[in-house]
Coordinates of C-alpha atoms in Angstrom, one line a residue:
M1 CA 18.7 -37.8 -65.6
A2 CA 18.3 -34.6 -63.7
S3 CA 21.8 -33.5 -64.6
T4 CA 21.1 -34.1 -68.3
L5 CA 17.9 -32.1 -68.1
S6 CA 19.7 -29.2 -66.4
Q7 CA 22.4 -29.2 -69.1
L8 CA 19.7 -29.1 -71.8
Q9 CA 18.0 -26.1 -70.1
F10 CA 21.2 -24.2 -69.8
G11 CA 22.0 -25.1 -73.4
R12 CA 18.8 -23.5 -74.5
L13 CA 19.5 -20.4 -72.5
Y14 CA 22.9 -20.1 -74.1
A15 CA 21.3 -20.6 -77.5
V16 CA 18.8 -17.8 -76.8
R17 CA 21.5 -15.5 -75.6
A18 CA 23.6 -16.3 -78.7
K19 CA 20.6 -15.3 -80.9
V20 CA 20.2 -12.1 -79.0
L21 CA 23.9 -11.2 -79.4
R22 CA 24.0 -12.1 -83.1
R23 CA 24.7 -9.1 -85.3
Y24 CA 24.2 -8.7 -89.0
K25 CA 27.2 -6.9 -90.3
H26 CA 26.3 -3.5 -91.8
H27 CA 29.7 -2.7 -93.2
S28 CA 28.8 0.6 -94.7
L29 CA 27.0 1.7 -91.6
L30 CA 29.8 0.7 -89.3
W31 CA 32.4 2.3 -91.5
C32 CA 30.4 5.6 -91.4
L33 CA 29.8 5.4 -87.6
N34 CA 33.5 4.7 -86.8
G35 CA 34.6 7.3 -89.3
L36 CA 32.4 10.1 -87.8
Y37 CA 33.0 9.2 -84.2
G38 CA 36.7 8.2 -84.2
C39 CA 37.9 9.3 -87.7
R40 CA 38.9 5.6 -88.4
W41 CA 37.9 5.7 -92.1
R42 CA 40.5 3.1 -93.2
R43 CA 40.5 0.9 -90.2
Q44 CA 38.5 -2.3 -89.8
E45 CA 35.8 -2.0 -87.1
S46 CA 36.8 -3.4 -83.7
R47 CA 34.1 -5.5 -82.2
T48 CA 34.1 -6.2 -78.5
Q49 CA 33.6 -9.8 -77.3
P50 CA 30.6 -10.7 -75.0
G51 CA 31.5 -9.7 -71.5
D52 CA 34.3 -7.3 -72.5
C53 CA 34.1 -3.6 -71.7
C54 CA 33.1 -1.3 -74.5
C55 CA 36.3 0.8 -74.2
N56 CA 39.6 1.1 -72.3
K57 CA 40.1 3.4 -69.3
C58 CA 41.1 6.4 -71.3
E59 CA 38.1 6.1 -73.6
G60 CA 35.9 5.5 -70.6
V61 CA 37.0 8.9 -69.2
S62 CA 36.2 10.5 -72.6
S63 CA 32.8 8.9 -72.6
A64 CA 32.1 10.2 -69.1
L65 CA 33.1 13.7 -70.1
L66 CA 30.9 13.4 -73.2
V67 CA 27.9 12.5 -71.1
A68 CA 28.7 15.3 -68.6
A69 CA 29.0 17.8 -71.5
F70 CA 25.7 16.7 -72.9
C71 CA 23.9 17.1 -69.6
L72 CA 25.4 20.5 -68.7
T73 CA 24.9 21.9 -72.2
L74 CA 21.3 20.7 -72.2
V75 CA 20.6 22.3 -68.9
F76 CA 22.2 25.6 -69.9
L77 CA 20.4 25.6 -73.3
Y78 CA 17.0 25.0 -71.6
F79 CA 17.8 27.7 -69.1
W80 CA 18.9 30.3 -71.6
A81 CA 16.0 29.5 -74.0
H82 CA 13.5 30.2 -71.2
A83 CA 15.4 33.4 -70.2
K84 CA 14.3 35.0 -73.5
N85 CA 11.8 37.1 -71.6
D86 CA 14.7 39.1 -70.2
Y87 CA 17.1 39.2 -73.2
N88 CA 16.7 42.9 -73.4
D89 CA 17.8 43.4 -69.8
F90 CA 20.8 41.2 -70.4
D91 CA 21.9 43.3 -73.5
W92 CA 21.2 46.5 -71.6
F93 CA 23.4 45.3 -68.8
N94 CA 26.2 44.6 -71.3
F95 CA 25.7 48.0 -72.9
G96 CA 26.3 49.6 -69.5
N97 CA 29.6 47.8 -69.1
L98 CA 30.8 47.9 -72.7
G99 CA 29.4 51.2 -74.0
F100 CA 27.9 49.8 -77.2
W101 CA 24.8 47.8 -78.1
F102 CA 25.1 44.3 -79.4
P103 CA 22.6 41.3 -79.2
W104 CA 24.8 39.2 -76.9
S105 CA 21.8 37.3 -75.7
V106 CA 21.0 35.9 -79.2
V107 CA 24.7 35.2 -79.9
L108 CA 24.9 33.2 -76.6
L109 CA 21.7 31.3 -77.6
V110 CA 23.1 30.4 -81.0
V111 CA 26.5 29.3 -79.7
T112 CA 24.9 27.2 -77.0
A113 CA 22.5 25.5 -79.5
A114 CA 25.5 24.8 -81.8
F115 CA 27.5 23.2 -79.0
F116 CA 24.5 21.2 -77.9
T117 CA 23.9 19.9 -81.5
Y118 CA 27.5 18.9 -81.8
I119 CA 27.5 17.0 -78.5
S120 CA 24.1 15.4 -79.3
V121 CA 25.5 14.0 -82.6
L122 CA 28.5 12.5 -80.7
M123 CA 26.1 10.9 -78.1
L124 CA 23.9 9.4 -80.9
L125 CA 27.0 8.0 -82.7
A126 CA 28.2 6.5 -79.4
L127 CA 24.9 4.8 -78.8
C128 CA 24.8 3.5 -82.3
L129 CA 28.3 2.0 -81.9
L130 CA 27.4 0.4 -78.6
S131 CA 24.2 -1.1 -80.1
E132 CA 26.4 -2.6 -82.8
G133 CA 28.9 -4.0 -80.3
Q134 CA 31.7 -1.8 -81.4
E135 CA 34.6 -0.6 -79.3
L136 CA 34.4 3.1 -78.6
Y137 CA 37.3 5.3 -79.8
L138 CA 36.7 9.0 -79.8
H139 CA 39.1 11.0 -82.0
W140 CA 41.4 13.5 -80.3
G141 CA 39.7 16.3 -82.3
H142 CA 36.3 15.4 -80.8
K143 CA 37.9 15.1 -77.4
V144 CA 39.1 18.7 -77.7
G145 CA 35.6 19.6 -78.8
V146 CA 34.0 17.9 -75.8
L147 CA 36.4 19.7 -73.4
V148 CA 35.6 23.0 -75.1
T149 CA 31.9 22.4 -74.8
L150 CA 32.1 21.3 -71.2
T151 CA 34.3 24.3 -70.3
F152 CA 31.9 26.7 -72.1
S153 CA 28.9 25.3 -70.2
I154 CA 30.6 25.5 -66.8
V155 CA 32.0 29.0 -67.4
A156 CA 28.7 30.4 -68.8
T157 CA 26.7 28.9 -66.0
A158 CA 29.0 30.2 -63.3
V159 CA 29.2 33.7 -64.8
L160 CA 25.5 34.1 -65.3
T161 CA 24.8 32.7 -61.8
D162 CA 27.2 35.3 -60.4
L163 CA 25.9 38.3 -62.4
W164 CA 22.3 37.3 -63.0
G165 CA 21.4 34.7 -60.4
E166 CA 17.8 35.7 -60.1
E167 CA 17.2 34.4 -63.6
W168 CA 17.3 30.8 -62.3
E169 CA 14.0 31.6 -60.7
T170 CA 12.6 31.9 -64.2
L171 CA 13.9 28.4 -64.9
L172 CA 12.0 27.1 -61.9
L173 CA 8.8 28.9 -63.0
S174 CA 9.1 27.4 -66.4
F175 CA 8.7 23.9 -65.0
Q176 CA 5.2 24.8 -64.0
I177 CA 4.4 25.0 -67.7
T178 CA 6.8 22.6 -69.4
A179 CA 7.0 19.8 -66.8
P180 CA 4.4 17.6 -68.5
Y181 CA 6.1 17.8 -71.8
L182 CA 9.5 17.2 -70.3
H183 CA 8.1 14.2 -68.4
V184 CA 6.6 12.6 -71.5
G185 CA 9.8 13.3 -73.3
G186 CA 11.8 11.6 -70.5
V187 CA 9.6 8.5 -70.6
L188 CA 9.9 8.2 -74.4
L189 CA 13.7 8.6 -74.1
M190 CA 14.0 5.8 -71.5
T191 CA 11.7 3.6 -73.7
V192 CA 14.0 4.1 -76.7
L193 CA 17.1 3.4 -74.6
A194 CA 15.6 0.2 -73.3
W195 CA 16.6 -1.9 -76.3
P196 CA 20.3 -0.8 -76.4
I197 CA 20.5 -1.4 -72.7
A198 CA 18.9 -4.8 -73.0
L199 CA 21.4 -5.8 -75.7
H200 CA 24.4 -4.6 -73.6
F201 CA 23.0 -6.4 -70.6
C202 CA 23.0 -9.7 -72.6
R203 CA 26.6 -9.1 -73.6
L204 CA 27.9 -8.8 -70.0
K205 CA 29.0 -11.9 -68.2
G206 CA 29.5 -10.6 -64.7
K207 CA 26.4 -10.7 -62.4
V208 CA 27.6 -7.5 -60.6
R209 CA 27.9 -5.6 -63.8
R210 CA 24.4 -6.8 -64.9
G211 CA 22.9 -5.9 -61.6
L212 CA 24.4 -2.4 -61.5
M213 CA 23.2 -1.7 -65.1
V214 CA 19.6 -2.9 -64.5
G215 CA 19.6 -1.3 -61.0
F216 CA 20.5 2.2 -62.3
Y217 CA 18.1 1.9 -65.2
L218 CA 15.1 0.8 -63.0
I219 CA 15.9 3.4 -60.3
F220 CA 16.0 6.2 -62.8
L221 CA 12.8 4.9 -64.4
L222 CA 11.1 4.8 -61.0
I223 CA 12.1 8.3 -60.2
L224 CA 10.8 9.4 -63.6
Y225 CA 7.4 7.8 -63.0
L226 CA 7.1 9.3 -59.5
L227 CA 8.0 12.8 -60.5
P228 CA 4.4 13.9 -61.3
L229 CA 3.5 13.4 -57.6
G230 CA 5.7 16.3 -56.8
L231 CA 4.7 18.7 -59.5
Y232 CA 2.8 21.9 -58.7
S233 CA 1.4 24.5 -61.0
P234 CA -1.4 27.1 -60.5
C235 CA -2.6 26.0 -63.9
I236 CA -3.7 22.6 -62.5
K237 CA -7.3 23.5 -61.9
D238 CA -10.7 23.3 -63.5
K239 CA -10.6 25.4 -66.6
R240 CA -13.9 27.0 -65.6
T241 CA -12.2 28.5 -62.5
L242 CA -9.8 30.5 -64.6
G243 CA -10.3 34.2 -64.1
P244 CA -10.1 37.1 -66.6
A245 CA -6.9 37.7 -68.5
P246 CA -4.5 40.2 -66.9
A247 CA -4.7 43.7 -68.3
L248 CA -1.7 44.9 -70.2
I249 CA 0.5 47.9 -69.4
G250 CA 2.9 48.9 -72.1
H251 CA 6.5 48.9 -70.7
R252 CA 7.9 52.3 -72.0
G253 CA 5.1 52.0 -74.6
A254 CA 5.5 49.3 -77.2
P255 CA 9.3 49.1 -77.4
M256 CA 9.3 46.4 -80.0
L257 CA 7.4 48.6 -82.5
A258 CA 8.9 52.0 -81.7
P259 CA 11.7 53.7 -79.8
E260 CA 11.0 53.3 -76.1
N261 CA 9.6 56.2 -74.0
T262 CA 8.6 58.2 -77.1
L263 CA 5.1 59.3 -78.1
M264 CA 5.1 56.9 -81.0
S265 CA 5.9 54.0 -78.7
F266 CA 2.9 54.9 -76.4
E267 CA 0.6 55.4 -79.3
K268 CA 1.6 51.9 -80.6
A269 CA 0.9 50.5 -77.1
V270 CA -2.6 52.0 -77.1
E271 CA -3.3 50.6 -80.6
A272 CA -2.2 47.2 -79.4
G273 CA -4.8 47.2 -76.7
S274 CA -2.8 48.2 -73.6
E275 CA -5.0 49.4 -70.7
G276 CA -2.1 51.2 -69.1
L277 CA 1.2 52.9 -69.9
E278 CA 4.5 52.6 -67.9
T279 CA 7.5 54.9 -68.1
D280 CA 10.4 56.5 -66.2
V281 CA 10.5 60.2 -65.3
T282 CA 13.5 62.4 -64.8
I283 CA 13.5 66.2 -64.0
S284 CA 15.5 68.4 -66.4
F285 CA 17.9 71.0 -65.0
D286 CA 15.2 73.7 -65.6
G287 CA 12.4 71.7 -64.0
V288 CA 10.7 70.0 -66.9
P289 CA 9.8 66.3 -66.1
F290 CA 10.7 64.2 -69.1
L291 CA 10.8 60.4 -70.0
M292 CA 14.1 58.6 -69.7
H293 CA 15.0 55.2 -68.3
D294 CA 18.8 55.4 -68.2
R295 CA 20.8 57.7 -66.0
T296 CA 22.6 59.0 -69.1
L297 CA 21.5 59.8 -72.7
R298 CA 24.0 57.5 -74.5
R299 CA 21.8 54.6 -75.3
T300 CA 18.6 56.2 -76.6
T301 CA 19.6 59.5 -78.1
D302 CA 22.3 61.0 -80.4
V303 CA 24.0 62.8 -77.5
R304 CA 27.4 61.7 -78.8
E305 CA 27.0 63.8 -81.9
V306 CA 25.2 66.8 -80.5
F307 CA 27.0 67.0 -77.1
P308 CA 30.2 64.9 -77.6
N309 CA 31.7 66.1 -74.3
R310 CA 28.6 65.3 -72.2
T311 CA 27.9 61.7 -73.1
K312 CA 28.4 60.5 -69.5
T313 CA 26.6 63.4 -67.9
S314 CA 23.4 62.7 -66.0
A315 CA 20.3 63.2 -68.1
A316 CA 18.9 65.4 -65.4
M317 CA 21.7 67.9 -65.8
F318 CA 20.5 68.9 -69.3
T319 CA 18.0 71.7 -69.8
W320 CA 14.8 71.0 -71.7
A321 CA 15.9 73.2 -74.6
E322 CA 19.1 71.0 -74.9
L323 CA 17.0 67.8 -74.7
Q324 CA 14.8 69.0 -77.5
R325 CA 17.8 69.2 -79.8
L326 CA 18.4 65.4 -79.4
N327 CA 17.0 62.7 -81.7
A328 CA 15.4 59.8 -79.6
G329 CA 14.6 57.5 -82.5
G330 CA 17.6 56.9 -84.7
W331 CA 19.2 54.5 -82.2
F332 CA 16.2 52.2 -82.5
L333 CA 16.7 51.6 -86.2
S334 CA 20.5 51.2 -85.9
D335 CA 20.6 49.0 -82.8
N336 CA 17.4 47.1 -83.4
P337 CA 17.2 46.1 -79.7
F338 CA 14.4 43.5 -80.1
G339 CA 15.2 42.4 -83.6
S340 CA 11.8 43.7 -84.7
V341 CA 12.8 46.6 -87.0
G342 CA 12.4 44.5 -90.0
S343 CA 8.6 44.2 -89.4
L344 CA 8.2 48.0 -89.8
G345 CA 7.1 49.6 -93.0
A346 CA 8.9 52.5 -94.6
E347 CA 6.5 55.1 -93.2
E348 CA 6.9 53.7 -89.7
R349 CA 10.7 53.7 -90.0
Q350 CA 10.7 57.3 -91.1
R351 CA 8.4 58.2 -88.2
A352 CA 10.5 56.3 -85.7
A353 CA 13.7 58.1 -86.9
N354 CA 12.2 61.5 -86.2
Q355 CA 11.1 60.9 -82.6
S356 CA 12.3 63.3 -79.9
V357 CA 12.6 63.2 -76.1
C358 CA 9.1 63.1 -74.7
S359 CA 8.0 65.3 -71.8
L360 CA 5.8 64.0 -68.9
L361 CA 3.1 66.5 -69.9
D362 CA 2.8 65.1 -73.4
F363 CA 2.7 61.6 -72.0
L364 CA 0.0 62.4 -69.5
Q365 CA -2.1 64.2 -72.2
L366 CA -1.9 61.1 -74.4
A367 CA -3.1 59.0 -71.5
A368 CA -5.9 61.5 -70.7
R369 CA -7.2 61.5 -74.3
T370 CA -7.1 57.7 -74.5
H371 CA -8.4 57.1 -71.0
K372 CA -5.4 54.9 -70.0
L373 CA -3.8 54.3 -66.6
V374 CA -0.2 55.4 -66.1
I375 CA 2.5 54.2 -63.8
F376 CA 6.1 55.5 -63.6
D377 CA 9.3 55.4 -61.8
L378 CA 10.5 58.8 -60.6
Y379 CA 14.2 59.4 -60.4
R380 CA 15.6 61.9 -57.9
P381 CA 18.0 64.4 -59.5
P382 CA 21.6 64.3 -58.4
R383 CA 23.2 66.7 -55.9
G384 CA 23.6 70.2 -57.2
H385 CA 20.4 70.0 -59.2
P386 CA 17.9 72.8 -58.6
Y387 CA 15.1 70.3 -58.0
S388 CA 17.0 67.8 -56.0
M389 CA 14.8 68.5 -52.9
S390 CA 11.5 69.3 -54.7
W391 CA 11.3 66.7 -57.5
I392 CA 8.2 65.1 -56.0
Q393 CA 6.3 68.4 -55.8
R394 CA 7.3 69.4 -59.3
T395 CA 6.0 66.2 -60.7
L396 CA 2.7 66.6 -58.8
E397 CA 2.4 70.1 -60.2
V398 CA 2.4 68.7 -63.7
I399 CA -0.2 66.1 -62.9
Q400 CA -2.5 68.4 -61.0
N401 CA -2.1 71.8 -62.7
E402 CA -0.7 71.4 -66.2
S403 CA -2.2 68.2 -67.5
S404 CA -5.8 67.2 -68.0
I405 CA -5.4 63.6 -66.7
L406 CA -7.5 62.5 -63.7
S407 CA -5.6 61.7 -60.6
S408 CA -7.4 58.4 -60.4
Q409 CA -5.7 57.4 -63.7
V410 CA -2.3 57.6 -62.0
L411 CA -0.8 54.6 -60.2
W412 CA 1.6 56.5 -57.9
L413 CA 4.7 54.3 -57.5
P414 CA 7.4 56.5 -55.9
S415 CA 7.7 55.6 -52.2
D416 CA 9.4 58.9 -51.2
L417 CA 7.2 61.3 -49.2
R418 CA 4.2 59.0 -49.7
S419 CA 2.3 60.4 -46.8
L420 CA 2.7 63.9 -48.1
V421 CA 1.6 62.8 -51.6
Q422 CA -1.4 61.0 -50.2
E423 CA -2.4 64.1 -48.3
T424 CA -1.8 66.4 -51.3
D425 CA -3.8 64.3 -53.7
P426 CA -5.8 61.4 -52.2
E427 CA -7.3 60.5 -55.6
L428 CA -3.9 59.0 -56.7
Q429 CA -3.8 55.2 -56.7
Q430 CA -1.0 54.5 -54.2
T431 CA 1.1 51.6 -55.5
S432 CA 3.9 49.8 -53.7
G433 CA 7.0 48.4 -55.5
S434 CA 7.9 46.1 -52.5
R435 CA 6.4 43.0 -50.9
L436 CA 5.2 44.3 -47.6
P437 CA 3.0 42.9 -44.8
L438 CA -0.7 43.4 -45.4
E439 CA -1.0 45.7 -42.4
V440 CA 1.7 48.0 -43.7
L441 CA 0.1 48.2 -47.2
Q442 CA -3.2 49.0 -45.7
R443 CA -1.8 51.6 -43.4
N444 CA -0.2 53.4 -46.4
H445 CA -3.5 53.2 -48.4
I446 CA -1.9 50.9 -51.0
V447 CA -4.4 49.7 -53.6
K448 CA -1.9 48.0 -56.0
V449 CA 1.5 46.2 -55.7
N450 CA 4.0 46.3 -58.6
L451 CA 6.4 43.4 -58.4
R452 CA 8.9 41.4 -60.5
Y453 CA 7.2 38.3 -62.0
S454 CA 9.4 35.9 -60.0
D455 CA 8.4 37.4 -56.7
V456 CA 4.7 36.4 -56.8
S457 CA 2.8 33.2 -56.2
A458 CA -0.9 32.4 -56.4
R459 CA -1.1 32.4 -52.7
L460 CA 0.3 35.9 -52.4
V461 CA -2.0 37.2 -55.1
S462 CA -5.0 35.7 -53.2
E463 CA -3.9 37.3 -49.9
Y464 CA -3.6 40.7 -51.6
S465 CA -7.0 40.3 -53.3
S466 CA -8.6 39.4 -50.0
V467 CA -8.0 43.0 -48.8
N468 CA -8.8 44.6 -52.2
I469 CA -5.2 45.1 -53.3
S470 CA -4.5 44.2 -56.9
T471 CA -1.3 42.9 -58.3
N472 CA 0.8 44.0 -61.3
L473 CA 3.8 42.0 -62.5
Y474 CA 6.8 43.3 -64.6
V475 CA 8.2 42.7 -67.2
I476 CA 6.3 39.8 -68.9
S477 CA 6.7 39.5 -72.6
Q478 CA 6.5 35.7 -73.3
P479 CA 3.2 33.9 -73.7
W480 CA 4.1 31.1 -71.2
L481 CA 4.9 33.6 -68.5
Y482 CA 1.7 35.5 -69.3
S483 CA -0.3 32.3 -69.0
L484 CA 1.3 31.5 -65.7
A485 CA 0.4 35.0 -64.4
W486 CA -3.1 34.5 -65.7
C487 CA -3.4 31.2 -63.8
C488 CA -2.2 32.9 -60.6
G489 CA -5.0 35.4 -60.8
V490 CA -2.7 38.4 -61.4
H491 CA -4.7 41.5 -62.4
S492 CA -2.3 43.2 -64.8
V493 CA 1.2 42.8 -66.3
T494 CA 3.7 45.2 -67.6
T495 CA 5.0 44.0 -71.0
N496 CA 7.3 44.9 -73.9
N497 CA 5.1 42.9 -76.2
P498 CA 1.5 44.1 -75.9
Q499 CA 0.9 43.5 -79.6
L500 CA 1.4 39.7 -79.1
L501 CA -0.1 39.2 -75.6
S502 CA -3.3 41.1 -76.5
T503 CA -4.0 38.3 -79.1
I504 CA -4.0 35.5 -76.5
S505 CA -7.5 34.5 -75.8
C506 CA -6.8 31.6 -73.5
A507 CA -4.0 30.7 -71.1
L508 CA -1.7 27.9 -72.1
V509 CA -3.3 25.5 -69.7
L510 CA -2.9 22.1 -71.3
W511 CA -2.6 20.7 -67.8
V512 CA -6.2 21.9 -67.1
R513 CA -7.5 20.0 -70.1
L514 CA -5.7 16.9 -69.1
W515 CA -6.5 17.0 -65.4
S516 CA -10.1 18.3 -65.5

């Protein structure tokens, strides 16, 4: 009697399993799936039997490579999308090596997105075939595509890590903003995969295979649910404790709206609401400090047409009269470094095309009229230059004797001869470009630190603030990075995008709203 009852129970279990494994034949759908995935448009679909593997060993390797390509391409796409803040630096680096400007950063983003879309479609097709109990057969053309995508992801990751490894720090910072969204997306993805995995579980006969499948799924799910316990962000706080928004300092002006380091660029930065202006200062051969970021004039002037034999000559080796002959705006319209030229009107384009090299005096006078702070890098002239030993003194002469700017408006960043500068003009706001111990900063009368955005934490900002040292971060142009700096309590940021950041009235603190 007991044996008969046991047989009936097992019979019911097998019946339930048979119902679960039952498939309604969607001939058109299966024909399309097999055609797209394996290019088997004229073949009859091959259904696997319960307990059989979904593919042979060769196709198993192809499936593993497909999953690897998907994961690596996804990571690289996320990484490069969040590196957008520094695209201009990437293109500038390539200009220095190649000698011409090209938006390599955008091209790399588009290529990565195309590869990821292609691999994602193949992954979706594979999941659909598995859910329909079909045997996987990836066409050789797709196998080549998977290998190309995988190779691209590996090579691109390796090259960027070698040349631009510090950008991975931006990736880690991005998690402090995007982690909640990524976590919710991961949970939804695992929920969607639960049904195909359950169907495949019922198809398997071996207990070991079943155990491994369920085990891996549950372990991954457990890790996913425990991840929030390890998340940290300075934005996880009561929204009422959020301090004032960081002040904006225009990086070389407003370089998305006008040619960098020109008067037009700084005027645009003032119009956009910048409280400070940042630039780079070089001394001409006859002692006139002027604004130029690069060591040469190739990128931002028409030196190739005016002085074709001096394109690689240091900018400091030109006289001021020679520099005045150069056009410093035409390159902006032709190279379109930020892809923003299209937003300019005809009058603004004409004005940009007629910009010339700007002197430090004109820059300081603009800041004096508009009551803006200024901060600048000061480049020492090369050997053989008449001012190679007195470039600091010459710059101070312009600030103190030739311009009408107040010394208190100048954030003095150069570290050379700092003690002499402090003694000469104690009203200058001494600013450090390095992370130094508090006692060293105080000994040098530092009132502000100017650091790369990835070098600062909320704890460090708090430590500096405790001894009345404010913090400025460079270069922040994306809203999510600006929000993160805001949550850290940063006092000001140098930006390429003051026209956008000035419109942000509240930090992107969704976490605050969820956790408060």
